[in-house]
Coordinates of C-alpha atoms in Angstrom, one line a residue:
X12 CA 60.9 -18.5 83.7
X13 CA 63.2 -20.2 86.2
X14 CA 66.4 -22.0 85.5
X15 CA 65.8 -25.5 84.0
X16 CA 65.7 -28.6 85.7
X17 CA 69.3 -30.2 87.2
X18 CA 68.6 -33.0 84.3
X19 CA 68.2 -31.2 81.6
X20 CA 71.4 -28.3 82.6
X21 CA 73.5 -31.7 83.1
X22 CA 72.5 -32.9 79.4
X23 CA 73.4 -29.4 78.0
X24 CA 77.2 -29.7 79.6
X25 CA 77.5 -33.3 78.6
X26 CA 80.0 -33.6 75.6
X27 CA 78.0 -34.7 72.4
X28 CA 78.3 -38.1 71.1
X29 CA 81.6 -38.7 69.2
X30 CA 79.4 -39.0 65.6
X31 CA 78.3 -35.7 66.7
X32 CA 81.8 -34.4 67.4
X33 CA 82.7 -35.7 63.9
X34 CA 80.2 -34.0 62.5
X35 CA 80.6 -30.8 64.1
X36 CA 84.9 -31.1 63.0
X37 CA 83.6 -31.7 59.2
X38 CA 81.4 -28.8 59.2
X39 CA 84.0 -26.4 60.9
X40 CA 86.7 -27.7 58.3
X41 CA 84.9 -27.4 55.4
X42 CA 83.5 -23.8 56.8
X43 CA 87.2 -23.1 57.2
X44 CA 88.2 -24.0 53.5
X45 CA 85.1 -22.0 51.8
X46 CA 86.1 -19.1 53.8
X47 CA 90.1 -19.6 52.5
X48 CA 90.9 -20.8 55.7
X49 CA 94.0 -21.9 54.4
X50 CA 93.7 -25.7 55.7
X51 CA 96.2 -27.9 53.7
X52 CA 94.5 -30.2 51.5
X53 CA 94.8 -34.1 51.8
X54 CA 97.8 -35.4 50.1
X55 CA 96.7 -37.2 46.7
X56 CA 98.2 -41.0 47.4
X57 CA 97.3 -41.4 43.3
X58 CA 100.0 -38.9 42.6
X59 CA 100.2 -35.3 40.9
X60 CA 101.2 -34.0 37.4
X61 CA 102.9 -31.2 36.8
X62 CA 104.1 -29.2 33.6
X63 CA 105.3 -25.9 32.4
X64 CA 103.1 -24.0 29.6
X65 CA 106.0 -23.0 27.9
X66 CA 104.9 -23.5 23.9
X67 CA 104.0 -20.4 22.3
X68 CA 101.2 -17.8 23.9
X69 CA 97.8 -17.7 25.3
X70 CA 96.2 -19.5 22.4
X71 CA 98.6 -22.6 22.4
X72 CA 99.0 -22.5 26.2
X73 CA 94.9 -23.3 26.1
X74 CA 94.8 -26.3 23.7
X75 CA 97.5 -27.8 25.6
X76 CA 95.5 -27.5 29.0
X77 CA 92.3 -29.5 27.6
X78 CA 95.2 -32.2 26.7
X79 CA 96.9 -31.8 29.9
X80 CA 93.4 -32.2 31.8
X81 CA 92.7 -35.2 29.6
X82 CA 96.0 -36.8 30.4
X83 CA 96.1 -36.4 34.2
X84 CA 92.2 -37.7 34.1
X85 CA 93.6 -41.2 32.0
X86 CA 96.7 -41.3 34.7
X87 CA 94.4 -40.7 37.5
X88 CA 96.5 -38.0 38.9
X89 CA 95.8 -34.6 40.5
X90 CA 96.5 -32.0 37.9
X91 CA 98.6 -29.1 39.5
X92 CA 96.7 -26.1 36.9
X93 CA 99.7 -23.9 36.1
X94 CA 99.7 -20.3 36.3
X95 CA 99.9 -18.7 32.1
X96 CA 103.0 -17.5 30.9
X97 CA 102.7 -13.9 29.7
X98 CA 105.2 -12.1 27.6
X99 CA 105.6 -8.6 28.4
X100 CA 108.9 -8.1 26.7
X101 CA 107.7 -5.2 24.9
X102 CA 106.7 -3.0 28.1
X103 CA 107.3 -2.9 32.0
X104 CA 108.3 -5.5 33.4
X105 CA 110.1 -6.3 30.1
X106 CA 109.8 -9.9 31.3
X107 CA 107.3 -12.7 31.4
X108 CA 104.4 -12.4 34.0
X109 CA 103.0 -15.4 35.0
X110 CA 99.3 -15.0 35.4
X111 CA 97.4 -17.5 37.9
X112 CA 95.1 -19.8 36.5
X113 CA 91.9 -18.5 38.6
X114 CA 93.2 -14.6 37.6
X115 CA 90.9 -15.4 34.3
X116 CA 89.2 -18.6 35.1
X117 CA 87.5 -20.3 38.4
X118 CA 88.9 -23.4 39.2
X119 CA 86.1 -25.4 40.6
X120 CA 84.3 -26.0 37.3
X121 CA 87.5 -28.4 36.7
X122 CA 86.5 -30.0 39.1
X123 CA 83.5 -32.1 37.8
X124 CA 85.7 -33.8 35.3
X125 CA 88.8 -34.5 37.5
X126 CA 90.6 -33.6 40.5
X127 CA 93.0 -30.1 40.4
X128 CA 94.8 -27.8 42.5
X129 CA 96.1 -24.8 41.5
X130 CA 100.3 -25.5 41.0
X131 CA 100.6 -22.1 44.2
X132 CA 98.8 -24.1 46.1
X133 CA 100.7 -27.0 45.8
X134 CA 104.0 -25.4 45.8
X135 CA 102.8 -23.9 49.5
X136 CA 100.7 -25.8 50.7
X137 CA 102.1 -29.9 49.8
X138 CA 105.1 -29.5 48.3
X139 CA 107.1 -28.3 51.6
X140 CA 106.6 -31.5 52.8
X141 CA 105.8 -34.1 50.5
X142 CA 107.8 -32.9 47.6
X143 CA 110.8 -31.0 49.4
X144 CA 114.1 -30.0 47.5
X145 CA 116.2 -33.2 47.3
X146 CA 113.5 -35.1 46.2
X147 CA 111.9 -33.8 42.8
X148 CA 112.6 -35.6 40.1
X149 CA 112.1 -34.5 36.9
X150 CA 110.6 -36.6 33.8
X151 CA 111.5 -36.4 29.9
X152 CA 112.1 -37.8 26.6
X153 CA 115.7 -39.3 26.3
X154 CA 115.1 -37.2 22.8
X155 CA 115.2 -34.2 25.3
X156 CA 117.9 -35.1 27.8
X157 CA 120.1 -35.3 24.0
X158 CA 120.4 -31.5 24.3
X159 CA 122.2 -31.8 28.0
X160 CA 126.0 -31.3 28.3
X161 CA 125.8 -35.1 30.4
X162 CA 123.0 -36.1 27.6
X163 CA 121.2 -37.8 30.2
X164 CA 119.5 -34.5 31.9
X165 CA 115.9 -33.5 31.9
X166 CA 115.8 -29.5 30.4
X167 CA 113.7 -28.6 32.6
X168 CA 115.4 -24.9 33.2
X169 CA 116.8 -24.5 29.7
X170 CA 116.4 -21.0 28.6
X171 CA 112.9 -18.9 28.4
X172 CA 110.1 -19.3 29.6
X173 CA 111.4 -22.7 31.5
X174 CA 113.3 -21.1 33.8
X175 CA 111.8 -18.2 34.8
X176 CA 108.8 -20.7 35.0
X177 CA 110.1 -23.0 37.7
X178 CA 112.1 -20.1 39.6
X179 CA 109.0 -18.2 40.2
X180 CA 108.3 -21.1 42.5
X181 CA 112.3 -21.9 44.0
X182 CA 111.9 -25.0 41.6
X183 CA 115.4 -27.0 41.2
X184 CA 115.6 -30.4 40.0
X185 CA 118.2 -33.5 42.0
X186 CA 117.8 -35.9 39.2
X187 CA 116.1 -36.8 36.0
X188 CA 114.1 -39.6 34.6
X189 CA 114.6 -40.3 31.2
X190 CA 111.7 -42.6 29.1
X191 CA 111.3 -43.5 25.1
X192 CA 108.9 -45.4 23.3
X193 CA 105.9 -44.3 24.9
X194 CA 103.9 -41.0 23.7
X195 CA 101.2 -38.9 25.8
X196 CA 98.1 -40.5 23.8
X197 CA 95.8 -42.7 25.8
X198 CA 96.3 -45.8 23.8
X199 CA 99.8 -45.3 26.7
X200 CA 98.1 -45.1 29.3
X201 CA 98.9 -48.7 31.0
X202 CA 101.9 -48.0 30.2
X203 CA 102.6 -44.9 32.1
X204 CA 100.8 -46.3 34.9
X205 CA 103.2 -49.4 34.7
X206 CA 106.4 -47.3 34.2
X207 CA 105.5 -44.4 36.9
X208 CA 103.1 -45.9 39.5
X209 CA 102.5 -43.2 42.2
X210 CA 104.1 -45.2 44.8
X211 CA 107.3 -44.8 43.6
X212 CA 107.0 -41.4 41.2
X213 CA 104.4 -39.4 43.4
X214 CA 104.8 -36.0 41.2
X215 CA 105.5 -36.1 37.6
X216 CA 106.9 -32.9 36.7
X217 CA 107.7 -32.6 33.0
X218 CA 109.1 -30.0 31.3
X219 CA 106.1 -29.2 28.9
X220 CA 102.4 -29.9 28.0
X221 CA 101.7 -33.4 28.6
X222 CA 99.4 -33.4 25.1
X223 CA 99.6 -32.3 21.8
X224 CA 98.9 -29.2 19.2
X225 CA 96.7 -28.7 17.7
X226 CA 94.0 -29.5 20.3
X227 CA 92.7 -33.7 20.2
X228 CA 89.5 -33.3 18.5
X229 CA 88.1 -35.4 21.6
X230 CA 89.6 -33.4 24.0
X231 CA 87.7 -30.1 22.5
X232 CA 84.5 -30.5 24.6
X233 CA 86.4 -30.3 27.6
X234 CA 86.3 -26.1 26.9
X235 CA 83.4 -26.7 28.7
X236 CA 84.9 -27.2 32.2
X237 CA 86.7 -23.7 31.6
X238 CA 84.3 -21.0 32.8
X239 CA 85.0 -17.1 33.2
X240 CA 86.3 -15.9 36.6
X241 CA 83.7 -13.4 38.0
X242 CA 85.8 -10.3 37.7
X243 CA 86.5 -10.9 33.9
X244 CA 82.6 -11.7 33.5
X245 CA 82.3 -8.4 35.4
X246 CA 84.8 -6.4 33.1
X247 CA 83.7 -8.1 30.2
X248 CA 80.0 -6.9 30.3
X249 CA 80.9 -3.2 31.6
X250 CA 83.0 -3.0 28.0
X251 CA 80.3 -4.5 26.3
X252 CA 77.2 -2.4 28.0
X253 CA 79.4 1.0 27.6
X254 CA 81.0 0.4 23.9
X255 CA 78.5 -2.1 21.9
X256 CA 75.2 -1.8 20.6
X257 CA 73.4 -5.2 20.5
X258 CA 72.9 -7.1 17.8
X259 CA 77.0 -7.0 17.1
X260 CA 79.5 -9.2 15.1
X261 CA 82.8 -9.7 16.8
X262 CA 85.9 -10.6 14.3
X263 CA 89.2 -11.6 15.4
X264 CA 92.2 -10.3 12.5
X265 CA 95.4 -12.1 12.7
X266 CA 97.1 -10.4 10.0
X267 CA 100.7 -9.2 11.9
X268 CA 103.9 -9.3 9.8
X269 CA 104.7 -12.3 11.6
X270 CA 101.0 -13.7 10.8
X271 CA 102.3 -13.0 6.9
X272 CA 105.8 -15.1 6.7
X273 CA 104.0 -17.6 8.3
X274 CA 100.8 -18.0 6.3
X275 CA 103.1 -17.3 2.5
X276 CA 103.8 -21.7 3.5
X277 CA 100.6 -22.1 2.3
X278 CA 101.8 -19.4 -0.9
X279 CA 105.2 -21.6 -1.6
X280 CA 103.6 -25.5 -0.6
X281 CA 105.4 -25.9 2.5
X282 CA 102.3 -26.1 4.2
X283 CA 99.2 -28.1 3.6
X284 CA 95.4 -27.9 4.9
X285 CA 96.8 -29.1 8.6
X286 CA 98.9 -26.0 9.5
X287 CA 98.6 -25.0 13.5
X288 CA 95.2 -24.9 14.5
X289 CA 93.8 -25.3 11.0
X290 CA 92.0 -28.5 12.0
X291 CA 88.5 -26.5 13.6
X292 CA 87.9 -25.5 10.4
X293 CA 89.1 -28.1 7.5
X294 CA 88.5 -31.1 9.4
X295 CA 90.8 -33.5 11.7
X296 CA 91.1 -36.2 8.5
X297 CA 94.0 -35.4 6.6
X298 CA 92.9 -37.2 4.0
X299 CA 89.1 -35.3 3.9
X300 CA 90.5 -32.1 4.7
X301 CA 89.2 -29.1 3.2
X302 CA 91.6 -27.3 1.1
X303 CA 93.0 -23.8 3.3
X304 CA 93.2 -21.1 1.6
X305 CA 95.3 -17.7 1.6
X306 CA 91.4 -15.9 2.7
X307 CA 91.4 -18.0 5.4
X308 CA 95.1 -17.2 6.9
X309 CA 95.5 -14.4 5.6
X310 CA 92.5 -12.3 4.5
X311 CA 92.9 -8.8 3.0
X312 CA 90.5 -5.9 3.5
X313 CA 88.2 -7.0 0.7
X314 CA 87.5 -10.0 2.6
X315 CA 87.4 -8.6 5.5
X316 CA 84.5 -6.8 4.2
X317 CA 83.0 -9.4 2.3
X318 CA 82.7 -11.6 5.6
X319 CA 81.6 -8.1 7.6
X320 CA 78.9 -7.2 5.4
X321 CA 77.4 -10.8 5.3
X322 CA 77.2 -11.6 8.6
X323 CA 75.9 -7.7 9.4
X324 CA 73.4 -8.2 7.5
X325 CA 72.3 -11.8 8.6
X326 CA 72.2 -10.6 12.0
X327 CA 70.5 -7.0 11.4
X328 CA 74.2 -6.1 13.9
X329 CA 74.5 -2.3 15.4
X330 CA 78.1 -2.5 15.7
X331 CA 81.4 -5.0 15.1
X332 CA 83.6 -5.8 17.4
X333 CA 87.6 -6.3 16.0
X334 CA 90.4 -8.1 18.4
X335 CA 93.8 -8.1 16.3
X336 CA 96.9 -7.6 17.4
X337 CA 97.8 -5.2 14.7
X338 CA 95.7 -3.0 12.4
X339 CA 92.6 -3.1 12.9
X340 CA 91.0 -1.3 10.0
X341 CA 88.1 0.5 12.3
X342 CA 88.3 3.6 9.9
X343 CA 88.0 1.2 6.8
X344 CA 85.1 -1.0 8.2
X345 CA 83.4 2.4 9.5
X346 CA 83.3 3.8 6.0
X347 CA 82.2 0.8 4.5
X348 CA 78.9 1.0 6.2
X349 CA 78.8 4.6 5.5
X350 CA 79.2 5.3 9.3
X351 CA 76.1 3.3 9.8
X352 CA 77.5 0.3 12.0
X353 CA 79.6 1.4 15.2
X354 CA 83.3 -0.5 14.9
X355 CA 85.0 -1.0 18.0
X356 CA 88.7 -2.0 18.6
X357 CA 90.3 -2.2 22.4
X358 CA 93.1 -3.6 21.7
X359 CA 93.4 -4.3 25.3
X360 CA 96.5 -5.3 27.6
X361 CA 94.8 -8.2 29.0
X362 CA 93.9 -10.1 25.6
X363 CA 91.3 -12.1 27.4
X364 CA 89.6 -9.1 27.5
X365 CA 89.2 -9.3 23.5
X366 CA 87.8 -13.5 24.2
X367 CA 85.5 -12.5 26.7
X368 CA 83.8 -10.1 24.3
X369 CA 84.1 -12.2 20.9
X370 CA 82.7 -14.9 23.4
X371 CA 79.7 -12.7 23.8
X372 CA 79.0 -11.5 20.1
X373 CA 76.2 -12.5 18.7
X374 CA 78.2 -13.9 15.3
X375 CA 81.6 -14.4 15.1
X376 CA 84.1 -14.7 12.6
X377 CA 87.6 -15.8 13.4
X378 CA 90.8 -17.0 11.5
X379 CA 90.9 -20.7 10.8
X380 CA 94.6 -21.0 11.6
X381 CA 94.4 -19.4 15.3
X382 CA 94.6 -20.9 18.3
X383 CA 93.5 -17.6 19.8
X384 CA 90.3 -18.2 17.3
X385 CA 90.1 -21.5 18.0
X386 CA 89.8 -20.7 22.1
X387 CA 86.7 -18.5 21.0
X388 CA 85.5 -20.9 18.7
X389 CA 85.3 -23.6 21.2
X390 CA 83.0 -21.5 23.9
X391 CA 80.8 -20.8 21.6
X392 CA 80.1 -24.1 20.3
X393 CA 80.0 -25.6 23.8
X394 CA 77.0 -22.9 23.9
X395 CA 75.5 -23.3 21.1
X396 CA 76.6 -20.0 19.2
X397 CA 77.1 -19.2 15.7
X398 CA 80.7 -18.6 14.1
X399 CA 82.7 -18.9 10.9
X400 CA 85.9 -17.8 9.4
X401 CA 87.0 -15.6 6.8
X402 CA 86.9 -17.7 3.8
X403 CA 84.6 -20.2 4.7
X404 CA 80.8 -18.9 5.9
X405 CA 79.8 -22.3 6.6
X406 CA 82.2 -24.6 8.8
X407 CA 81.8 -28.4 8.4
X408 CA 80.8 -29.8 11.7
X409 CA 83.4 -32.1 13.7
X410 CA 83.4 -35.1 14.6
X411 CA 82.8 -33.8 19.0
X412 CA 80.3 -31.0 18.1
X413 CA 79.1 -30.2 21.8

């Protein structure tokens, strides 16, 4: 064939229209971004919120997420998704590690309820220049400042994990806001809009969770939007082909010495039905609440096995699955079943590990009082699986069963 006509060689070396140039930019940008091209995203003119996870571990650190999520939705502000605080204090590094968010979870799920960005990428990529040392401000209770030597200070750096928490990122405050007479619930929310608009307070960094704990009851369906990174889907289901035997029962044991001094409250009355995450399983009404029982925070090997050999049976299981912290009675629960039921215990590094596969189980049983239960509990609702807690077979349903 021989070379096309003059016309149609000077219409391929024209430049395309400029809608077509536009187009062509778009594509190549968002190319760029899928492919971690490391473009800068668009500064958020509705403002950002920021907080440190610093109340308690992986459990707590959770519920106060689905608040924190809620709150930045009713505020309208990008939430900057912090990395979690791990406490390694007992082995190298003999410090906290803190974990990004996306290590364990994806981040774009998040997205379908309300804008994020993971808090690196908004320490490298926006912060430079929009939030530059000299210019962030720190936000807090004047109940909080009290504790400063000027008693008009925001804590933000006060002691572990804050600190460490805001130096992993070069983080110093120039000056502190101080408000009172407003609280994080929504019925606020004008009122934080009012007080902070982003115009003039851009980033509100505060110096914890911007919600409450236990978990809102409203705010539980938001587990939903939290979905499984692909490499702890991948380890997950390697443990769970290579160890279990399908039908099994996973069973979470939180029965540590500390676990003890805390649930003997309930022993002496110090503590009543609402005691930390207590609510998934007695109900959020204080005044309906189901009483909570010493089985339920506590439970001793006889319920243990009581629980064990109900839910084996209901679900014809192969093999149990315990996550604990401390003992987990493998060699009791073997022996039980006359070395009929395979028990499995990982006790693994990354306790994730253990959600993933009490996530998977095809009954669970968890303790009432745990937020690390109550993490577990909330997947499997939002999937429509079956759980319960020692000391109580049959949970009431709530008020925002998914």
């Amino acid at each position: 064939m021989g070379p096309p006509p003059a016309g149609l060689r000077r219409a391929a070396m024209a430049p395309p229209p400029v809608g077509g140039l536009l187009l062509l930019l778009l594509l190549l940008l968002a190319s760029g971004m899928a492919a971690g091209g490391g473009a800068a995203p668009a500064w958020d003119a509705a403002g950002y919120l920021l907080y440190c996870p610093c109340m308690g571990r992986f459990g707590n650190q959770a519920e106060h997420f689905l608040g924190a999520l809620a709150f930045a939705r009713s505020l309208n502000r990008t939430l900057a998704v912090p990395p979690w605080i791990e406490y390694r204090h007992h082995r190298p590094p003999y410090t906290n590690l803190h974990v990004p968010y996306t290590e364990h979870f994806k981040l774009e799920p998040l997205l379908r309820y309300h804008r994020v960005i993971s808090l690196e990428d908004f320490m490298e990529k926006l912060a430079p220049l929009h939030w530059p040392p000299g210019r962030r401000v720190a936000y807090c209770f004047e109940a909080a400042a009290q504790r400063s030597a000027d008693k008009s200070t925001c804590p933000m750096k006060d002691g572990n994990p804050f600190g460490p928490f805001w130096d992993q990122f070069q983080v110093n405050f120039d000056k502190s806001e101080l408000f009172k007479g407003i609280s994080f619930s929504s019925a606020y929310k004008d009122h934080w809009i009012q007080r902070f608009s982003p115009s003039e307070h851009p980033v509100l960094a505060l110096p914890g969770a911007p919600a409450q704990f236990p978990v809102l009851e409203e705010h539980r369906p938001l587990q939903k939007y939290i979905v499984w990174s692909d490499k702890m889907v991948k380890k997950g289901e390697a443990y769970i082909a290579s160890l279990l035997l399908r039908p099994y029962v996973g069973i979470h044991l939180r029965i540590g010495s500390d676990w003890k001094n805390a649930c003997n409250m309930l022993k002496d009355g110090t503590a009543g039905p609402h005691f930390m995450a207590s609510p998934q399983c007695v109900g959020y009404d204080r005044g309906a609440a189901a009483p909570l029982t010493m089985d339920m925070c506590l439970p001793d090997l006889r319920e243990i096995k009581r629980a064990l050999k109900l839910w084996v049976e209901q679900t014809e299981a192969k093999s149990v699955y315990v996550a604990t912290d401390s003992e987990p009675y493998t060699t009791e629960i073997q022996q039980f079943f006359q070395g009929k039921i395979k028990v499995v215990s990982l006790q693994p590094e990354v306790p994730q590990v253990d959600l993933y596969i009490l996530g998977q189980s095809d009954h669970f049983v968890g303790n009432c009082v745990s937020s690390f239960t109550a993490f577990v509990k909330r997947e499997r609702d939002v999937r429509g699986k079956p759980s319960s807690f020692f000391g109580m077979d049959h949970p009431p349903r709530l008020r925002d069963e998914f």
